mmCIF file of C-alpha atoms and ligand atoms in Angstrom:
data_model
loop_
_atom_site.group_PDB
_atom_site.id
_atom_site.type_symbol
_atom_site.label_atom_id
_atom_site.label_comp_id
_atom_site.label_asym_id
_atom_site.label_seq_id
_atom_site.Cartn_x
_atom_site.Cartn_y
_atom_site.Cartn_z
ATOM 1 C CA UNK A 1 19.869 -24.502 -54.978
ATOM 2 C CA UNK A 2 20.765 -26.792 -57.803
ATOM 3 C CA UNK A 3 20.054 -30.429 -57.203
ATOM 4 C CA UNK A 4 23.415 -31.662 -57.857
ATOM 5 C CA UNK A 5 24.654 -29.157 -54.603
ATOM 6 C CA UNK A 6 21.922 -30.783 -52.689
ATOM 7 C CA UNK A 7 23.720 -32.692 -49.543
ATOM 8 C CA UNK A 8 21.935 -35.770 -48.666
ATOM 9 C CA UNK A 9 22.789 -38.306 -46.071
ATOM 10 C CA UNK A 10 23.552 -41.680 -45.091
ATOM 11 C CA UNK A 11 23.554 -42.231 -41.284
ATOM 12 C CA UNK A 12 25.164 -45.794 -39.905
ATOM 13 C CA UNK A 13 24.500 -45.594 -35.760
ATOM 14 C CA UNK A 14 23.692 -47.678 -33.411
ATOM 15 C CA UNK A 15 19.755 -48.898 -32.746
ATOM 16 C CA UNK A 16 20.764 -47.494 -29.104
ATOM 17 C CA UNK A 17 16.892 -45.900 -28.139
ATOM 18 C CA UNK A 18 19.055 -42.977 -26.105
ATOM 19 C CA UNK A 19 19.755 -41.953 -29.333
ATOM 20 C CA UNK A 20 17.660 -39.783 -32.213
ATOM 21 C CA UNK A 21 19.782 -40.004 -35.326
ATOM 22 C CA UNK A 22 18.352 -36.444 -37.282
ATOM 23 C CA UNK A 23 18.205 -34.401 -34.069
ATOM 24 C CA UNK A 24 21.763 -35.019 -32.665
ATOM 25 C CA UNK A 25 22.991 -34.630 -36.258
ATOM 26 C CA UNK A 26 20.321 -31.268 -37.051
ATOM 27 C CA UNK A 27 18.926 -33.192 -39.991
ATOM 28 C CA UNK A 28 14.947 -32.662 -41.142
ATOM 29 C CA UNK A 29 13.344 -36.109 -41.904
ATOM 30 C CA UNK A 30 13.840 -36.291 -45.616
ATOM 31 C CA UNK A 31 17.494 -35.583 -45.593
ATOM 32 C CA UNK A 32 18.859 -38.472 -44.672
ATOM 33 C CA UNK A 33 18.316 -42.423 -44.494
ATOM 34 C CA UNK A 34 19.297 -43.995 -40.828
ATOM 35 C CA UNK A 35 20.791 -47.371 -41.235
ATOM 36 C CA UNK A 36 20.854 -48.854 -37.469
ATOM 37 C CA UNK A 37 22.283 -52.305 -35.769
ATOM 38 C CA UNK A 38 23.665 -53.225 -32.519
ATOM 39 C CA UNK A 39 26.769 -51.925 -31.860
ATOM 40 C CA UNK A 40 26.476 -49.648 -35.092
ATOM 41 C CA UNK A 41 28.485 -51.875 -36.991
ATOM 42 C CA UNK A 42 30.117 -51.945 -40.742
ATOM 43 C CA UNK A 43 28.450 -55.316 -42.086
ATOM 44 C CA UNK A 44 27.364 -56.358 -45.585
ATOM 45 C CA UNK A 45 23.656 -55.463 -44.812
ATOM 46 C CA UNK A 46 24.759 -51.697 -43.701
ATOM 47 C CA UNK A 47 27.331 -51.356 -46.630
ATOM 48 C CA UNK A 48 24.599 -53.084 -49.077
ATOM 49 C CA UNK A 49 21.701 -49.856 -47.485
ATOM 50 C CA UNK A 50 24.181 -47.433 -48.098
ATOM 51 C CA UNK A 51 25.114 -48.387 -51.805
ATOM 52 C CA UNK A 52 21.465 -48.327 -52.563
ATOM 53 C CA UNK A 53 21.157 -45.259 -50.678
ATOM 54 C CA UNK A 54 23.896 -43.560 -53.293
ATOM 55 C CA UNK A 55 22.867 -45.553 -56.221
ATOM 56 C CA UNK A 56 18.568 -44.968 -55.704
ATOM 57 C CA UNK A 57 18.712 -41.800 -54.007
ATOM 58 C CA UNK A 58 21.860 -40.239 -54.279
ATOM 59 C CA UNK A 59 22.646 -39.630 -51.058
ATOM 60 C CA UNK A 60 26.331 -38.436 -51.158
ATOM 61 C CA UNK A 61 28.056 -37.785 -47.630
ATOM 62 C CA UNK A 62 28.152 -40.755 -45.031
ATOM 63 C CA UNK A 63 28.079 -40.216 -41.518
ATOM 64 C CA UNK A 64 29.093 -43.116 -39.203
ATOM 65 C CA UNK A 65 27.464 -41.872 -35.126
ATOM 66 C CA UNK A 66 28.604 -44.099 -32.340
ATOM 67 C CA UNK A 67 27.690 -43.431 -28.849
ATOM 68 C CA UNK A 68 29.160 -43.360 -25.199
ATOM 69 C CA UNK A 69 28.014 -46.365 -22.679
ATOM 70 C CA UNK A 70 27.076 -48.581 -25.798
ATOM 71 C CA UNK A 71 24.958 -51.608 -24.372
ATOM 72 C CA UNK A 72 27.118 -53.581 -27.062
ATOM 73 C CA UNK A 73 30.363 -53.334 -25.068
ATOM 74 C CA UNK A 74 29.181 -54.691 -21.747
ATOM 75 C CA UNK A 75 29.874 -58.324 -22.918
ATOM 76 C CA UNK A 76 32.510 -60.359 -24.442
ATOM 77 C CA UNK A 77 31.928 -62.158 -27.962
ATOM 78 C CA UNK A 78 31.518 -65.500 -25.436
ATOM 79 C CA UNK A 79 29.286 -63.747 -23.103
ATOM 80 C CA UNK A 80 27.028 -62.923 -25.925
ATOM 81 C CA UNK A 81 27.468 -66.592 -27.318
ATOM 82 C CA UNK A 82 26.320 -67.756 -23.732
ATOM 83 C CA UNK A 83 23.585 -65.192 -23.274
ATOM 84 C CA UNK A 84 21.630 -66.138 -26.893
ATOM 85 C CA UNK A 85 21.938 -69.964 -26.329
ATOM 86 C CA UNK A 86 20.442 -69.534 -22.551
ATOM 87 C CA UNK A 87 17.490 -67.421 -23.670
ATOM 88 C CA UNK A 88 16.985 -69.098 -27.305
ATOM 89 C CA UNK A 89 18.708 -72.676 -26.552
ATOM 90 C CA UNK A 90 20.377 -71.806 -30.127
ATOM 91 C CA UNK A 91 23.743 -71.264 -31.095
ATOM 92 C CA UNK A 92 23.607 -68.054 -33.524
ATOM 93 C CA UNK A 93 25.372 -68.548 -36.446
ATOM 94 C CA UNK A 94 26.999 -64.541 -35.919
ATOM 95 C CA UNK A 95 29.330 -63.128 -33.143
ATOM 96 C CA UNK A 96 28.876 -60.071 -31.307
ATOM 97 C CA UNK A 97 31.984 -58.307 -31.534
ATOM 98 C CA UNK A 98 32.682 -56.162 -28.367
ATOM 99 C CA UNK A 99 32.026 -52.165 -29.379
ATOM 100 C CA UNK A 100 34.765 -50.941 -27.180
ATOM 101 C CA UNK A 101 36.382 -47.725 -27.262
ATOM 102 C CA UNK A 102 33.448 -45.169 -29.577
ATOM 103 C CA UNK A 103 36.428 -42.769 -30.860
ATOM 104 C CA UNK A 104 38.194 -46.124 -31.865
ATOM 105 C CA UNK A 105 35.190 -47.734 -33.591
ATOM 106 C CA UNK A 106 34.521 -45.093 -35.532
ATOM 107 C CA UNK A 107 37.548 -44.674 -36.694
ATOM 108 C CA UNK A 108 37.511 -48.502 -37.848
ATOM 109 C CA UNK A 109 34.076 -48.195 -39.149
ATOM 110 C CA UNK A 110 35.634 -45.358 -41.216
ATOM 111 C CA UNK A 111 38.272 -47.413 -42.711
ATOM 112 C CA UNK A 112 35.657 -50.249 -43.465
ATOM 113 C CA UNK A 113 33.824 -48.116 -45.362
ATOM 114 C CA UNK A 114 36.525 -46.644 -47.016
ATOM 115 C CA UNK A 115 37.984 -50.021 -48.093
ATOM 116 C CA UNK A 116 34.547 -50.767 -50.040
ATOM 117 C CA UNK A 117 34.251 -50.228 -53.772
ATOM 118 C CA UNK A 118 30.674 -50.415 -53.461
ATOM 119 C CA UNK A 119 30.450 -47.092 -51.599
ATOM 120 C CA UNK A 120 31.288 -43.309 -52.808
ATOM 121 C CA UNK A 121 33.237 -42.022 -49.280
ATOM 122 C CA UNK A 122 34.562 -38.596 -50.611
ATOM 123 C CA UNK A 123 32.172 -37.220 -48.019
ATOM 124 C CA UNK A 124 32.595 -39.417 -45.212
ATOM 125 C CA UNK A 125 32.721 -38.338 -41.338
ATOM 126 C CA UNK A 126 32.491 -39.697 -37.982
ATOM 127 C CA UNK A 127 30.913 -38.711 -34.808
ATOM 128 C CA UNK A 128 30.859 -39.456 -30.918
ATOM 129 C CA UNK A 129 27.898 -38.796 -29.353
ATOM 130 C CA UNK A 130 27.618 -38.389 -25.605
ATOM 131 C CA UNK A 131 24.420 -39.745 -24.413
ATOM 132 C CA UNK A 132 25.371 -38.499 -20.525
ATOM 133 C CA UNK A 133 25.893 -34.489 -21.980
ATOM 134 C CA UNK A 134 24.660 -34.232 -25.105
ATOM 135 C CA UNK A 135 27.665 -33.610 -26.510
ATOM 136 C CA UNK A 136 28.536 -34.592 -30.857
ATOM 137 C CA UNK A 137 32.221 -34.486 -30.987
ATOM 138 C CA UNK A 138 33.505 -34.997 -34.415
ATOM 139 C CA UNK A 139 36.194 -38.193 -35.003
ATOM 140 C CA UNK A 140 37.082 -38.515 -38.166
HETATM 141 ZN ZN1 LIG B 1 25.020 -48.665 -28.837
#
């Protein structure tokens, strides 16, 4: 195999500890780099890992893996507001945007990505994982 066919990924998930990135997607350590948040969300930080992922490494297909019963849905962007200033008595200077619907936000993450210049998305899917079953069904 040629280097240039290698495939080598970029995983954007949620830091949900149900979930194990490089088994659910049947990838070796080595193959990919895991890029994790709350929620699994499309922010500078995870667009800025990626790009240097491509540009340093060359990894050149994206996957974006959300999950089923995401701890970053139970709230509303207020009831995370609320919960942070009780435990911290601080007012975070980020909101918590509500995950929601998993077939839904990957299919937003997807167009986030998409809409970045910054990021090579010619190889770009999206994934549902089912942390009740087991089951990877594939979004977008
Ligand atoms: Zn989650």
């Amino acid at each position: 195999m040629s280097e240039s066919s290698e495939l080598l990924t970029s995983v954007l998930t949620c830091m949900d500890y149900r979930l194990d990135p490089l088994a659910i997607l049947r990838l070796d350590p080595g193959e990919a780099h895991v890029i994790r948040n709350a929620g699994g969300y499309v922010t500078d930080d995870a667009i800025r890992s990626i790009c240097l992922s491509q540009q340093l490494v060359g990894t050149n297909r994206i996957v974006v893996l959300h999950h089923t019963d995401c701890a970053a849905s139970a709230r509303t962007a207020e009831g995370y507001r609320e919960l942070v200033e009780a435990g911290t008595g601080v007012s975070p200077a980020w909101d918590v945007e509500p995950v929601g619907d998993p077939r839904e936000r990957v299919l937003a993450a997807i167009e986030q990505l998409r809409a970045s210049p910054l990021l090579d998305t010619s190889l770009l899917e999206g994934f549902v994982y089912d942390v009740d079953d087991g089951t990877l069904t594939l979004v977008g």
